[in-house]
mmCIF file of C-alpha atoms in Angstrom:
data_model
loop_
_atom_site.group_PDB
_atom_site.id
_atom_site.type_symbol
_atom_site.label_atom_id
_atom_site.label_comp_id
_atom_site.label_asym_id
_atom_site.label_seq_id
_atom_site.Cartn_x
_atom_site.Cartn_y
_atom_site.Cartn_z
ATOM 1 C CA ASP J 1 -3.124 -4.689 -5.113
ATOM 2 C CA ALA J 2 -4.230 -6.270 -8.396
ATOM 3 C CA LYS J 3 -6.277 -9.428 -8.411
ATOM 4 C CA THR J 4 -5.063 -12.631 -9.993
ATOM 5 C CA THR J 5 -6.794 -15.533 -11.748
ATOM 6 C CA GLN J 6 -5.373 -19.044 -11.717
ATOM 7 C CA PRO J 7 -6.733 -22.451 -12.802
ATOM 8 C CA THR J 8 -8.128 -24.430 -9.922
ATOM 9 C CA SER J 9 -6.037 -27.509 -10.616
ATOM 10 C CA MET J 10 -3.407 -28.961 -12.934
ATOM 11 C CA ASP J 11 -1.668 -32.285 -13.420
ATOM 12 C CA CYS J 12 1.884 -32.955 -14.471
ATOM 13 C CA ALA J 13 3.954 -36.100 -15.064
ATOM 14 C CA GLU J 14 7.045 -36.551 -12.942
ATOM 15 C CA GLY J 15 10.154 -35.329 -14.756
ATOM 16 C CA ARG J 16 8.244 -33.094 -17.128
ATOM 17 C CA ALA J 17 7.998 -29.331 -16.962
ATOM 18 C CA ALA J 18 5.068 -27.879 -15.051
ATOM 19 C CA ASN J 19 3.781 -24.603 -16.446
ATOM 20 C CA LEU J 20 1.416 -22.735 -14.132
ATOM 21 C CA PRO J 21 -0.364 -19.738 -15.633
ATOM 22 C CA CYS J 22 -1.622 -16.616 -13.868
ATOM 23 C CA ASN J 23 -3.651 -13.712 -15.195
ATOM 24 C CA HIS J 24 -3.270 -10.286 -13.625
ATOM 25 C CA SER J 25 -4.754 -7.972 -16.217
ATOM 26 C CA THR J 26 -5.178 -5.034 -13.825
ATOM 27 C CA ILE J 27 -1.570 -4.987 -12.642
ATOM 28 C CA SER J 28 -0.056 -1.530 -12.348
ATOM 29 C CA GLY J 29 3.420 -0.374 -13.121
ATOM 30 C CA ASN J 30 4.973 -0.669 -9.673
ATOM 31 C CA GLU J 31 3.411 -4.022 -8.755
ATOM 32 C CA TYR J 32 5.478 -7.194 -8.543
ATOM 33 C CA VAL J 33 4.348 -10.740 -9.309
ATOM 34 C CA TYR J 34 5.106 -13.202 -6.518
ATOM 35 C CA TRP J 35 4.758 -16.970 -6.434
ATOM 36 C CA TYR J 36 4.456 -19.016 -3.262
ATOM 37 C CA ARG J 37 3.546 -22.628 -2.779
ATOM 38 C CA GLN J 38 2.063 -24.543 0.101
ATOM 39 C CA ILE J 39 2.714 -28.203 0.598
ATOM 40 C CA HIS J 40 0.119 -30.052 2.663
ATOM 41 C CA SER J 41 0.303 -29.208 6.398
ATOM 42 C CA GLN J 42 3.100 -26.731 5.939
ATOM 43 C CA GLY J 43 3.290 -22.926 5.771
ATOM 44 C CA PRO J 44 3.577 -21.181 2.403
ATOM 45 C CA GLN J 45 7.033 -21.161 0.848
ATOM 46 C CA TYR J 46 8.414 -18.374 -1.318
ATOM 47 C CA ILE J 47 9.402 -19.457 -4.836
ATOM 48 C CA ILE J 48 10.211 -16.413 -6.951
ATOM 49 C CA HIS J 49 9.137 -12.887 -7.828
ATOM 50 C CA GLY J 50 9.586 -10.417 -10.671
ATOM 51 C CA LEU J 51 8.603 -7.021 -11.981
ATOM 52 C CA LYS J 52 8.896 -7.134 -15.760
ATOM 53 C CA ASN J 53 11.896 -9.189 -16.680
ATOM 54 C CA ASN J 54 11.945 -12.958 -16.684
ATOM 55 C CA GLU J 55 13.515 -14.418 -13.551
ATOM 56 C CA THR J 56 15.131 -17.739 -12.749
ATOM 57 C CA ASN J 57 16.399 -19.261 -9.554
ATOM 58 C CA GLU J 58 17.200 -22.721 -8.269
ATOM 59 C CA MET J 59 13.519 -23.588 -7.837
ATOM 60 C CA ALA J 60 11.776 -22.177 -10.890
ATOM 61 C CA SER J 61 11.536 -19.691 -13.736
ATOM 62 C CA LEU J 62 9.064 -16.845 -13.989
ATOM 63 C CA ILE J 63 8.021 -15.636 -17.432
ATOM 64 C CA ILE J 64 6.101 -12.312 -17.502
ATOM 65 C CA THR J 65 4.478 -11.218 -20.739
ATOM 66 C CA GLU J 66 5.550 -7.940 -22.255
ATOM 67 C CA ASP J 67 2.261 -6.232 -21.339
ATOM 68 C CA ARG J 68 2.614 -7.752 -17.818
ATOM 69 C CA LYS J 69 -0.992 -8.894 -17.832
ATOM 70 C CA SER J 70 -0.093 -12.522 -17.332
ATOM 71 C CA SER J 71 2.758 -14.704 -16.186
ATOM 72 C CA THR J 72 3.807 -18.346 -16.089
ATOM 73 C CA LEU J 73 5.665 -20.184 -13.360
ATOM 74 C CA ILE J 74 7.800 -22.994 -14.765
ATOM 75 C CA LEU J 75 9.070 -25.919 -12.723
ATOM 76 C CA PRO J 76 11.493 -27.413 -15.257
ATOM 77 C CA HIS J 77 11.577 -31.005 -13.983
ATOM 78 C CA ALA J 78 8.660 -31.634 -11.654
ATOM 79 C CA THR J 79 9.018 -34.194 -8.870
ATOM 80 C CA LEU J 80 6.425 -35.769 -6.603
ATOM 81 C CA ARG J 81 7.536 -33.363 -3.894
ATOM 82 C CA ASP J 82 6.354 -30.448 -6.029
ATOM 83 C CA THR J 83 2.751 -31.481 -5.444
ATOM 84 C CA ALA J 84 1.294 -28.431 -3.686
ATOM 85 C CA VAL J 85 -0.999 -25.413 -3.961
ATOM 86 C CA TYR J 86 0.685 -22.667 -5.945
ATOM 87 C CA TYR J 87 -0.301 -19.067 -5.304
ATOM 88 C CA CYS J 88 0.241 -16.196 -7.710
ATOM 89 C CA ILE J 89 0.148 -12.850 -5.904
ATOM 90 C CA VAL J 90 0.522 -9.303 -7.108
ATOM 91 C CA LYS J 91 1.868 -6.790 -4.635
ATOM 92 C CA GLY J 92 2.935 -3.194 -4.841
ATOM 93 C CA GLY J 93 6.650 -2.676 -4.346
ATOM 94 C CA THR J 94 6.122 0.204 -1.970
ATOM 95 C CA SER J 95 3.686 -1.604 0.319
ATOM 96 C CA TYR J 96 5.035 -3.095 3.504
ATOM 97 C CA GLY J 97 4.727 -6.667 2.495
ATOM 98 C CA LYS J 98 1.130 -7.674 3.080
ATOM 99 C CA LEU J 99 0.278 -10.482 0.657
ATOM 100 C CA THR J 100 -3.248 -11.187 -0.498
ATOM 101 C CA PHE J 101 -3.590 -14.889 -1.319
ATOM 102 C CA GLY J 102 -6.274 -16.218 -3.623
ATOM 103 C CA GLN J 103 -7.361 -19.833 -4.031
ATOM 104 C CA GLY J 104 -4.244 -20.874 -5.927
ATOM 105 C CA THR J 105 -3.674 -23.804 -8.305
ATOM 106 C CA ILE J 106 -3.502 -27.318 -6.940
ATOM 107 C CA LEU J 107 -0.644 -28.964 -8.830
ATOM 108 C CA THR J 108 -0.545 -32.747 -8.701
ATOM 109 C CA VAL J 109 2.583 -34.434 -9.983
ATOM 110 C CA HIS J 110 1.989 -38.047 -11.057
ATOM 111 C CA PRO J 111 4.607 -40.827 -11.188
ATOM 112 C CA GLY F 1 16.540 -20.483 15.172
ATOM 113 C CA ALA F 2 16.783 -21.157 11.508
ATOM 114 C CA GLY F 3 13.160 -20.563 10.691
ATOM 115 C CA VAL F 4 9.917 -19.134 12.064
ATOM 116 C CA SER F 5 8.784 -21.203 15.010
ATOM 117 C CA GLN F 6 5.155 -21.466 16.086
ATOM 118 C CA SER F 7 3.614 -23.117 19.123
ATOM 119 C CA PRO F 8 1.586 -25.024 19.850
ATOM 120 C CA ARG F 9 1.281 -26.852 16.536
ATOM 121 C CA TYR F 10 -2.113 -28.164 17.523
ATOM 122 C CA LYS F 11 -4.620 -26.747 19.979
ATOM 123 C CA VAL F 12 -8.073 -28.018 20.823
ATOM 124 C CA ALA F 13 -10.282 -25.626 22.784
ATOM 125 C CA LYS F 14 -13.797 -25.767 24.069
ATOM 126 C CA ARG F 15 -16.057 -23.009 22.853
ATOM 127 C CA GLY F 16 -15.729 -20.018 25.119
ATOM 128 C CA GLN F 17 -12.134 -20.730 26.192
ATOM 129 C CA ASP F 18 -9.306 -18.274 25.597
ATOM 130 C CA VAL F 19 -6.261 -19.375 23.587
ATOM 131 C CA ALA F 20 -2.808 -17.936 23.035
ATOM 132 C CA LEU F 21 -0.658 -18.792 19.998
ATOM 133 C CA ARG F 22 3.034 -17.954 19.960
ATOM 134 C CA CYS F 23 5.320 -16.979 17.096
ATOM 135 C CA ASP F 24 9.082 -16.767 17.298
ATOM 136 C CA PRO F 25 10.302 -15.042 14.101
ATOM 137 C CA ILE F 26 13.679 -15.339 12.436
ATOM 138 C CA SER F 27 16.260 -13.367 14.397
ATOM 139 C CA GLY F 28 16.655 -9.855 12.990
ATOM 140 C CA HIS F 29 13.375 -9.836 11.133
ATOM 141 C CA VAL F 30 11.575 -6.678 12.201
ATOM 142 C CA SER F 31 8.410 -7.301 10.158
ATOM 143 C CA LEU F 32 5.953 -9.892 11.473
ATOM 144 C CA PHE F 33 2.607 -10.982 10.032
ATOM 145 C CA TRP F 34 -0.255 -13.150 11.237
ATOM 146 C CA TYR F 35 -2.526 -14.951 8.785
ATOM 147 C CA GLN F 36 -5.578 -17.148 9.252
ATOM 148 C CA GLN F 37 -6.205 -20.083 6.925
ATOM 149 C CA ALA F 38 -9.534 -21.850 6.946
ATOM 150 C CA LEU F 39 -9.786 -25.362 5.551
ATOM 151 C CA GLY F 40 -9.507 -25.363 1.755
ATOM 152 C CA GLN F 41 -8.875 -21.617 1.545
ATOM 153 C CA GLY F 42 -5.819 -19.450 1.003
ATOM 154 C CA PRO F 43 -4.277 -17.623 3.949
ATOM 155 C CA GLU F 44 -5.985 -14.360 4.937
ATOM 156 C CA PHE F 45 -4.129 -11.452 6.489
ATOM 157 C CA LEU F 46 -4.853 -10.639 10.108
ATOM 158 C CA THR F 47 -2.276 -8.162 11.358
ATOM 159 C CA TYR F 48 1.210 -6.727 10.847
ATOM 160 C CA PHE F 49 3.972 -5.577 13.196
ATOM 161 C CA GLN F 50 7.089 -3.600 12.535
ATOM 162 C CA ASN F 51 9.230 -4.175 15.609
ATOM 163 C CA GLU F 52 6.835 -3.722 18.544
ATOM 164 C CA ALA F 53 4.463 -1.422 16.680
ATOM 165 C CA GLN F 54 1.247 -2.917 15.328
ATOM 166 C CA LEU F 55 0.869 -0.974 12.122
ATOM 167 C CA ASP F 56 -2.051 -2.781 10.559
ATOM 168 C CA LYS F 57 -4.739 -4.803 12.322
ATOM 169 C CA SER F 58 -7.372 -4.432 9.655
ATOM 170 C CA GLY F 59 -7.735 -8.173 9.154
ATOM 171 C CA LEU F 60 -8.595 -9.095 12.720
ATOM 172 C CA PRO F 61 -12.129 -10.494 12.442
ATOM 173 C CA SER F 62 -13.456 -9.259 15.779
ATOM 174 C CA ASP F 63 -12.456 -7.636 19.034
ATOM 175 C CA ARG F 64 -11.977 -11.121 20.439
ATOM 176 C CA PHE F 65 -8.713 -11.278 18.513
ATOM 177 C CA PHE F 66 -5.703 -9.520 19.949
ATOM 178 C CA ALA F 67 -2.026 -9.608 18.953
ATOM 179 C CA GLU F 68 1.016 -8.246 20.673
ATOM 180 C CA ARG F 69 4.775 -8.091 20.194
ATOM 181 C CA PRO F 70 5.961 -6.181 23.254
ATOM 182 C CA GLU F 71 9.733 -6.446 22.737
ATOM 183 C CA GLY F 72 9.753 -6.530 18.986
ATOM 184 C CA SER F 73 10.638 -10.228 18.703
ATOM 185 C CA VAL F 74 8.211 -12.927 19.891
ATOM 186 C CA SER F 75 4.558 -12.310 19.108
ATOM 187 C CA THR F 76 1.411 -13.749 20.632
ATOM 188 C CA LEU F 77 -2.006 -13.982 19.014
ATOM 189 C CA LYS F 78 -4.735 -14.236 21.598
ATOM 190 C CA ILE F 79 -8.305 -15.266 20.892
ATOM 191 C CA GLN F 80 -10.831 -14.712 23.650
ATOM 192 C CA ARG F 81 -14.082 -16.634 24.078
ATOM 193 C CA THR F 82 -13.324 -18.884 21.135
ATOM 194 C CA GLN F 83 -16.110 -19.783 18.682
ATOM 195 C CA GLN F 84 -16.353 -22.698 16.285
ATOM 196 C CA GLU F 85 -15.754 -20.381 13.340
ATOM 197 C CA ASP F 86 -12.338 -19.575 14.787
ATOM 198 C CA SER F 87 -11.198 -23.095 13.878
ATOM 199 C CA ALA F 88 -8.360 -22.616 11.386
ATOM 200 C CA VAL F 89 -4.613 -22.720 10.944
ATOM 201 C CA TYR F 90 -2.945 -19.560 12.202
ATOM 202 C CA LEU F 91 0.246 -18.738 10.311
ATOM 203 C CA CYS F 92 3.011 -16.406 11.326
ATOM 204 C CA ALA F 93 5.510 -14.949 8.891
ATOM 205 C CA SER F 94 8.512 -12.661 9.204
ATOM 206 C CA ARG F 95 10.667 -10.650 6.867
ATOM 207 C CA ILE F 96 13.551 -8.204 6.802
ATOM 208 C CA PRO F 97 12.532 -4.590 6.233
ATOM 209 C CA GLY F 98 11.826 -3.543 2.659
ATOM 210 C CA GLY F 99 9.014 -3.692 0.181
ATOM 211 C CA THR F 100 9.961 -6.590 -2.057
ATOM 212 C CA GLY F 101 11.504 -9.230 0.164
ATOM 213 C CA GLU F 102 10.125 -12.670 0.652
ATOM 214 C CA LEU F 103 8.034 -13.698 3.631
ATOM 215 C CA PHE F 104 9.199 -16.662 5.686
ATOM 216 C CA PHE F 105 6.290 -18.603 7.098
ATOM 217 C CA GLY F 106 6.116 -20.903 10.075
ATOM 218 C CA GLU F 107 4.288 -24.225 9.941
ATOM 219 C CA GLY F 108 1.270 -22.762 11.633
ATOM 220 C CA SER F 109 -0.850 -23.508 14.708
ATOM 221 C CA ARG F 110 -3.971 -25.551 13.993
ATOM 222 C CA LEU F 111 -6.817 -24.496 16.269
ATOM 223 C CA THR F 112 -9.907 -26.633 16.613
ATOM 224 C CA VAL F 113 -12.779 -25.250 18.652
ATOM 225 C CA LEU F 114 -15.311 -27.829 19.825
#
């Protein structure tokens, strides 16, 4: 599975959009981009995933560049409860589901 | 239950003791994963089950670590002769079959070895 690169930390004001970038320049054609987050003292929580088209659900939007070498997770109206570590993971669609987590981005939402 | 349940939530062991950590996955989820998360690090894969079959145990750090899922539902991660470096949060996750579905994680079992 391709490796990902994320900033170590980011800040965001409450109510504003949080845009979390992820580079995955070695991604291959059948690999998906997944985002999970982990709030302190909890297990990771699935947010969203995509292959090449942009995706949106009730939690977030995922924008994948046309060359698929990078993506951005957008939390449209961040709240204090969105403070967490956000993990960008690339995984092959045919693999059984093993996820390889990196260090992630620590997002801090300020009042 | 509604989610993945893990017990105990907290375990303190003296070095050399054996420990057993339990995972009760979401009903109907045939895929089950164990991860280890050291302080300040992302989760690291330990092992994977599909029903009762352990299909991948490449992440188990030593032969002191053993996992089982005898009836294809509840799973137990056993650590023998615990060492201080085993101190971590042990996370269990489950999923329906298929390559692209989301993993549902439990809250983890925090093991501290003194």
